[in-house]
Amino acid sequence: MTPGRLTRTALTAGAALLPTLAALHGAPVISTFGPLRNRTMPRLAGQGRPDHIALTFDDGPDHLSTPHFLRALEDRGIRATFFLLGSMLVRNPGLAQEMAAAGHEIGIHGWHHRPLLLRGPRATHDDLARARDLVAQVTGKPPRLFRPPYGVMTTSAHLVCRRLGLAPVLWTAWGEDWRGRATPRSVHDTVTRDLRGGGTILLHDSDCTSATGSWRTTLAALPRILDTCAAHGWHTGPLRDHGTPRLSRDDLAIGLRKRRVDPAGTPAT
């Protein structure tokens, strides 16, 4: 075989493999579909013990908004889990130290709020490792939890999480509080519509990737959400108190086996 023909054959074979590699990379995106995730991937969904609700916030720390949430939670004697963006943390390290000192749990949301589907293994590793290392440096404790931007996991992200000692956690209920048209009532009603004992709530303590000022809507909805949880007899706290085991190989295997399912619905932030 001539060198030219060998090169053409190699390129043809490589091109034929690309769809397969892309499918493997994006297979875990099936977990973005909430109802399916909640039924078949309870650990990834963040389902814990029936008498507990995990309260989580994404996209901080933000010096303009996060302190308001910290005060509101302190007034209720409640601790939460905050998934921080490295790009926000580097600008507000003192705030993150305050959060950790107050007893809140710190996880990572990556360094940049960009879809993992558009990143390869090396870029995924570098982004998560950079955020993990900064949290450890600022708070003195390595984080153990990761939530992907838009709630979209990839095979690379699962493998990187294993390598870095991180457990990916999504949610079972969210408030769609990033929308400009959201109201305190709509955020409360959207959260509680899908909330069950053992669930994990996703809210945002920053509007850095959301509609401007949307954090004020979330803050106004928070007391009523906490009241509803209390009325059901659910204790509200961070994921570390939720009784959720670390993500197992079974969760990843389920996602890979179901990669041919076509998920409907809108990706989360």
CSV table of C-alpha atoms in Angstrom, one decimal:
chain,number,residue,atom,x,y,z
A,1,MET,CA,0.0,0.0,0.0
A,2,THR,CA,1.4,3.4,-1.0
A,3,PRO,CA,1.9,6.1,1.7
A,4,GLY,CA,-0.9,8.2,0.0
A,5,ARG,CA,-3.4,5.4,0.0
A,6,LEU,CA,-2.4,4.5,3.6
A,7,THR,CA,-3.1,8.0,4.7
A,8,ARG,CA,-6.5,8.1,2.9
A,9,THR,CA,-7.4,4.8,4.5
A,10,ALA,CA,-6.5,6.1,8.0
A,11,LEU,CA,-8.5,9.3,7.5
A,12,THR,CA,-11.5,7.3,6.3
A,13,ALA,CA,-11.3,5.0,9.3
A,14,GLY,CA,-11.0,7.9,11.7
A,15,ALA,CA,-13.9,9.7,10.2
A,16,ALA,CA,-16.0,6.6,10.5
A,17,LEU,CA,-15.1,6.4,14.3
A,18,LEU,CA,-16.1,10.0,15.0
A,19,PRO,CA,-19.9,9.4,15.3
A,20,THR,CA,-19.2,6.5,17.7
A,21,LEU,CA,-16.8,8.6,19.8
A,22,ALA,CA,-19.2,11.5,19.9
A,23,ALA,CA,-22.0,9.2,21.0
A,24,LEU,CA,-19.9,7.8,23.8
A,25,HIS,CA,-18.9,11.3,24.9
A,26,GLY,CA,-22.4,12.6,25.0
A,27,ALA,CA,-24.2,9.4,26.3
A,28,PRO,CA,-24.6,10.7,29.9
A,29,VAL,CA,-26.7,13.6,28.6
A,30,ILE,CA,-29.6,11.3,29.1
A,31,SER,CA,-29.4,12.2,32.8
A,32,THR,CA,-30.5,15.8,31.9
A,33,PHE,CA,-34.1,14.4,31.5
A,34,GLY,CA,-35.3,14.9,35.1
A,35,PRO,CA,-38.1,12.3,35.3
A,36,LEU,CA,-35.9,9.6,33.9
A,37,ARG,CA,-32.9,10.6,36.1
A,38,ASN,CA,-35.0,10.6,39.2
A,39,ARG,CA,-36.3,7.1,38.5
A,40,THR,CA,-33.2,5.4,37.3
A,41,MET,CA,-30.3,7.4,38.7
A,42,PRO,CA,-31.3,8.3,42.2
A,43,ARG,CA,-27.7,9.0,43.4
A,44,LEU,CA,-26.9,11.3,40.5
A,45,ALA,CA,-30.3,13.0,41.0
A,46,GLY,CA,-29.4,13.7,44.7
A,47,GLN,CA,-32.1,11.6,46.3
A,48,GLY,CA,-31.4,11.1,50.0
A,49,ARG,CA,-33.2,10.0,53.1
A,50,PRO,CA,-37.0,10.5,53.0
A,51,ASP,CA,-37.2,13.0,55.9
A,52,HIS,CA,-34.6,15.3,54.5
A,53,ILE,CA,-34.4,17.9,51.7
A,54,ALA,CA,-31.0,19.1,50.4
A,55,LEU,CA,-31.0,22.8,49.6
A,56,THR,CA,-28.4,23.8,47.0
A,57,PHE,CA,-27.4,27.0,45.2
A,58,ASP,CA,-25.4,27.4,42.0
A,59,ASP,CA,-23.3,30.2,40.4
A,60,GLY,CA,-21.8,32.0,43.3
A,61,PRO,CA,-20.1,33.4,45.2
A,62,ASP,CA,-21.4,36.8,44.3
A,63,HIS,CA,-20.6,39.8,46.6
A,64,LEU,CA,-23.8,41.5,45.5
A,65,SER,CA,-26.3,38.7,46.2
A,66,THR,CA,-24.8,35.8,48.2
A,67,PRO,CA,-24.6,37.7,51.5
A,68,HIS,CA,-28.3,38.2,51.4
A,69,PHE,CA,-28.8,34.4,51.1
A,70,LEU,CA,-26.4,33.7,53.9
A,71,ARG,CA,-28.3,36.1,56.2
A,72,ALA,CA,-31.6,34.6,55.3
A,73,LEU,CA,-30.3,31.1,56.0
A,74,GLU,CA,-28.7,32.1,59.2
A,75,ASP,CA,-32.0,33.6,60.4
A,76,ARG,CA,-33.6,30.2,59.9
A,77,GLY,CA,-30.7,28.2,61.3
A,78,ILE,CA,-30.3,26.3,58.0
A,79,ARG,CA,-27.1,25.3,56.2
A,80,ALA,CA,-27.0,24.6,52.5
A,81,THR,CA,-24.7,23.4,49.7
A,82,PHE,CA,-23.2,26.0,47.4
A,83,PHE,CA,-21.8,25.0,44.0
A,84,LEU,CA,-19.2,27.7,43.2
A,85,LEU,CA,-17.9,28.8,39.9
A,86,GLY,CA,-14.1,29.2,40.0
A,87,SER,CA,-14.4,32.4,37.9
A,88,MET,CA,-16.6,33.9,40.6
A,89,LEU,CA,-14.6,32.5,43.5
A,90,VAL,CA,-11.3,34.0,42.4
A,91,ARG,CA,-13.0,37.5,42.7
A,92,ASN,CA,-14.7,36.7,46.1
A,93,PRO,CA,-12.4,34.4,48.1
A,94,GLY,CA,-13.3,36.1,51.4
A,95,LEU,CA,-17.0,35.5,50.8
A,96,ALA,CA,-16.3,31.8,50.3
A,97,GLN,CA,-14.4,31.6,53.5
A,98,GLU,CA,-17.3,33.2,55.3
A,99,MET,CA,-19.7,30.6,53.8
A,100,ALA,CA,-17.5,27.7,54.9
A,101,ALA,CA,-17.0,29.2,58.4
A,102,ALA,CA,-20.8,29.5,58.7
A,103,GLY,CA,-21.1,25.8,58.2
A,104,HIS,CA,-22.3,25.7,54.6
A,105,GLU,CA,-21.0,22.9,52.3
A,106,ILE,CA,-18.9,24.0,49.3
A,107,GLY,CA,-19.0,22.1,46.0
A,108,ILE,CA,-17.8,23.1,42.5
A,109,HIS,CA,-19.7,24.1,39.4
A,110,GLY,CA,-16.6,24.2,37.3
A,111,TRP,CA,-14.4,27.2,36.5
A,112,HIS,CA,-16.4,28.5,33.6
A,113,HIS,CA,-20.1,28.1,33.1
A,114,ARG,CA,-19.7,26.4,29.7
A,115,PRO,CA,-21.3,23.2,28.4
A,116,LEU,CA,-19.2,20.1,29.0
A,117,LEU,CA,-20.5,18.6,25.7
A,118,LEU,CA,-18.2,21.1,23.9
A,119,ARG,CA,-15.1,20.1,25.8
A,120,GLY,CA,-12.8,17.1,25.4
A,121,PRO,CA,-11.2,15.1,28.3
A,122,ARG,CA,-8.3,17.4,28.8
A,123,ALA,CA,-10.3,20.6,28.9
A,124,THR,CA,-12.8,19.0,31.2
A,125,HIS,CA,-10.1,17.8,33.6
A,126,ASP,CA,-8.3,21.2,33.6
A,127,ASP,CA,-11.6,23.1,34.3
A,128,LEU,CA,-12.7,20.9,37.2
A,129,ALA,CA,-9.2,20.6,38.7
A,130,ARG,CA,-8.7,24.3,38.6
A,131,ALA,CA,-11.9,25.0,40.5
A,132,ARG,CA,-11.3,22.1,42.9
A,133,ASP,CA,-7.8,23.4,43.8
A,134,LEU,CA,-9.0,26.9,44.3
A,135,VAL,CA,-11.8,25.9,46.7
A,136,ALA,CA,-9.3,23.8,48.6
A,137,GLN,CA,-6.9,26.7,48.8
A,138,VAL,CA,-9.5,29.2,49.9
A,139,THR,CA,-11.5,27.1,52.4
A,140,GLY,CA,-8.8,24.7,53.5
A,141,LYS,CA,-10.9,21.7,52.6
A,142,PRO,CA,-11.0,19.9,49.2
A,143,PRO,CA,-14.6,19.8,47.8
A,144,ARG,CA,-16.2,16.5,47.2
A,145,LEU,CA,-19.2,17.5,45.1
A,146,PHE,CA,-19.5,18.7,41.5
A,147,ARG,CA,-22.5,19.9,39.6
A,148,PRO,CA,-22.0,20.4,35.8
A,149,PRO,CA,-23.1,23.6,34.1
A,150,TYR,CA,-26.6,23.2,32.6
A,151,GLY,CA,-26.9,19.9,34.4
A,152,VAL,CA,-25.3,18.1,31.4
A,153,MET,CA,-22.8,15.4,32.2
A,154,THR,CA,-20.5,13.6,29.7
A,155,THR,CA,-18.5,10.5,29.8
A,156,SER,CA,-15.3,12.6,30.2
A,157,ALA,CA,-16.8,14.4,33.1
A,158,HIS,CA,-17.7,11.2,34.9
A,159,LEU,CA,-14.2,9.9,34.4
A,160,VAL,CA,-12.6,13.1,35.5
A,161,CYS,CA,-14.8,13.2,38.6
A,162,ARG,CA,-13.5,9.8,39.6
A,163,ARG,CA,-10.0,10.9,39.1
A,164,LEU,CA,-10.4,14.0,41.2
A,165,GLY,CA,-12.4,12.4,43.9
A,166,LEU,CA,-15.6,14.3,43.1
A,167,ALA,CA,-19.2,13.0,43.2
A,168,PRO,CA,-21.5,14.6,40.5
A,169,VAL,CA,-24.9,15.6,41.9
A,170,LEU,CA,-27.8,17.1,40.0
A,171,TRP,CA,-31.2,17.7,41.5
A,172,THR,CA,-34.8,16.5,41.7
A,173,ALA,CA,-36.6,19.9,41.8
A,174,TRP,CA,-35.7,23.3,40.6
A,175,GLY,CA,-37.3,26.7,40.6
A,176,GLU,CA,-36.5,27.9,37.1
A,177,ASP,CA,-35.5,31.0,38.9
A,178,TRP,CA,-33.0,32.2,36.3
A,179,ARG,CA,-35.8,33.3,34.0
A,180,GLY,CA,-36.6,37.0,33.7
A,181,ARG,CA,-40.3,36.3,34.0
A,182,ALA,CA,-40.0,34.3,37.2
A,183,THR,CA,-41.8,35.5,40.3
A,184,PRO,CA,-41.4,34.4,43.9
A,185,ARG,CA,-44.7,32.5,43.6
A,186,SER,CA,-43.6,30.8,40.4
A,187,VAL,CA,-40.3,29.8,41.9
A,188,HIS,CA,-42.0,28.3,45.0
A,189,ASP,CA,-44.6,26.5,43.0
A,190,THR,CA,-42.2,25.1,40.5
A,191,VAL,CA,-39.9,23.8,43.2
A,192,THR,CA,-42.7,22.2,45.3
A,193,ARG,CA,-44.5,20.7,42.3
A,194,ASP,CA,-41.8,18.1,41.9
A,195,LEU,CA,-40.5,18.0,45.5
A,196,ARG,CA,-40.7,14.8,47.5
A,197,GLY,CA,-39.0,13.7,50.7
A,198,GLY,CA,-35.4,13.0,50.0
A,199,GLY,CA,-35.3,15.5,47.2
A,200,THR,CA,-32.6,18.0,46.2
A,201,ILE,CA,-33.6,21.6,45.4
A,202,LEU,CA,-31.7,23.7,42.8
A,203,LEU,CA,-31.7,27.5,43.2
A,204,HIS,CA,-29.3,30.3,42.3
A,205,ASP,CA,-27.6,32.8,44.6
A,206,SER,CA,-26.2,34.8,41.7
A,207,ASP,CA,-27.5,36.1,38.4
A,208,CYS,CA,-24.1,35.9,36.7
A,209,THR,CA,-25.6,33.4,34.2
A,210,SER,CA,-29.2,34.3,34.7
A,211,ALA,CA,-31.6,37.2,34.0
A,212,THR,CA,-30.3,40.4,35.7
A,213,GLY,CA,-31.7,40.7,39.2
A,214,SER,CA,-33.2,37.2,39.2
A,215,TRP,CA,-31.5,36.5,42.5
A,216,ARG,CA,-33.9,38.9,44.2
A,217,THR,CA,-36.8,36.7,43.1
A,218,THR,CA,-35.1,33.6,44.4
A,219,LEU,CA,-34.4,35.3,47.7
A,220,ALA,CA,-38.0,36.4,48.1
A,221,ALA,CA,-39.2,32.8,47.3
A,222,LEU,CA,-36.8,31.1,49.8
A,223,PRO,CA,-38.8,31.6,53.0
A,224,ARG,CA,-41.9,30.1,51.6
A,225,ILE,CA,-40.0,27.2,50.2
A,226,LEU,CA,-38.5,26.5,53.6
A,227,ASP,CA,-41.9,26.9,55.2
A,228,THR,CA,-43.4,24.3,52.8
A,229,CYS,CA,-40.6,21.9,53.6
A,230,ALA,CA,-41.2,22.3,57.3
A,231,ALA,CA,-44.9,21.8,56.9
A,232,HIS,CA,-44.2,18.4,55.3
A,233,GLY,CA,-42.0,17.5,58.3
A,234,TRP,CA,-38.9,17.6,56.1
A,235,HIS,CA,-35.6,18.7,57.6
A,236,THR,CA,-33.7,21.0,55.2
A,237,GLY,CA,-29.9,21.1,55.0
A,238,PRO,CA,-26.8,20.4,52.9
A,239,LEU,CA,-26.1,17.4,50.8
A,240,ARG,CA,-23.6,16.1,53.4
A,241,ASP,CA,-26.6,15.5,55.7
A,242,HIS,CA,-28.7,14.0,53.0
A,243,GLY,CA,-27.6,10.4,53.3
A,244,THR,CA,-26.7,10.2,49.6
A,245,PRO,CA,-23.9,7.7,48.7
A,246,ARG,CA,-21.2,8.7,46.3
A,247,LEU,CA,-22.0,8.1,42.6
A,248,SER,CA,-21.4,4.5,41.8
A,249,ARG,CA,-20.4,2.7,38.6
A,250,ASP,CA,-24.0,1.6,38.3
A,251,ASP,CA,-25.2,5.2,37.8
A,252,LEU,CA,-22.7,5.7,34.9
A,253,ALA,CA,-23.6,2.2,33.4
A,254,ILE,CA,-27.3,3.0,33.5
A,255,GLY,CA,-26.6,6.3,31.6
A,256,LEU,CA,-24.5,4.6,29.0
A,257,ARG,CA,-27.0,1.8,28.5
A,258,LYS,CA,-29.8,4.3,27.9
A,259,ARG,CA,-27.9,6.5,25.6
A,260,ARG,CA,-30.2,5.8,22.7
A,261,VAL,CA,-33.2,7.3,24.6
A,262,ASP,CA,-34.1,10.7,23.2
A,263,PRO,CA,-34.5,13.0,26.2
A,264,ALA,CA,-37.2,15.7,25.9
A,265,GLY,CA,-37.3,18.9,27.9
A,266,THR,CA,-35.2,21.9,28.5
A,267,PRO,CA,-31.6,21.6,29.9
A,268,ALA,CA,-31.2,23.1,33.3
A,269,THR,CA,-28.7,25.7,34.4
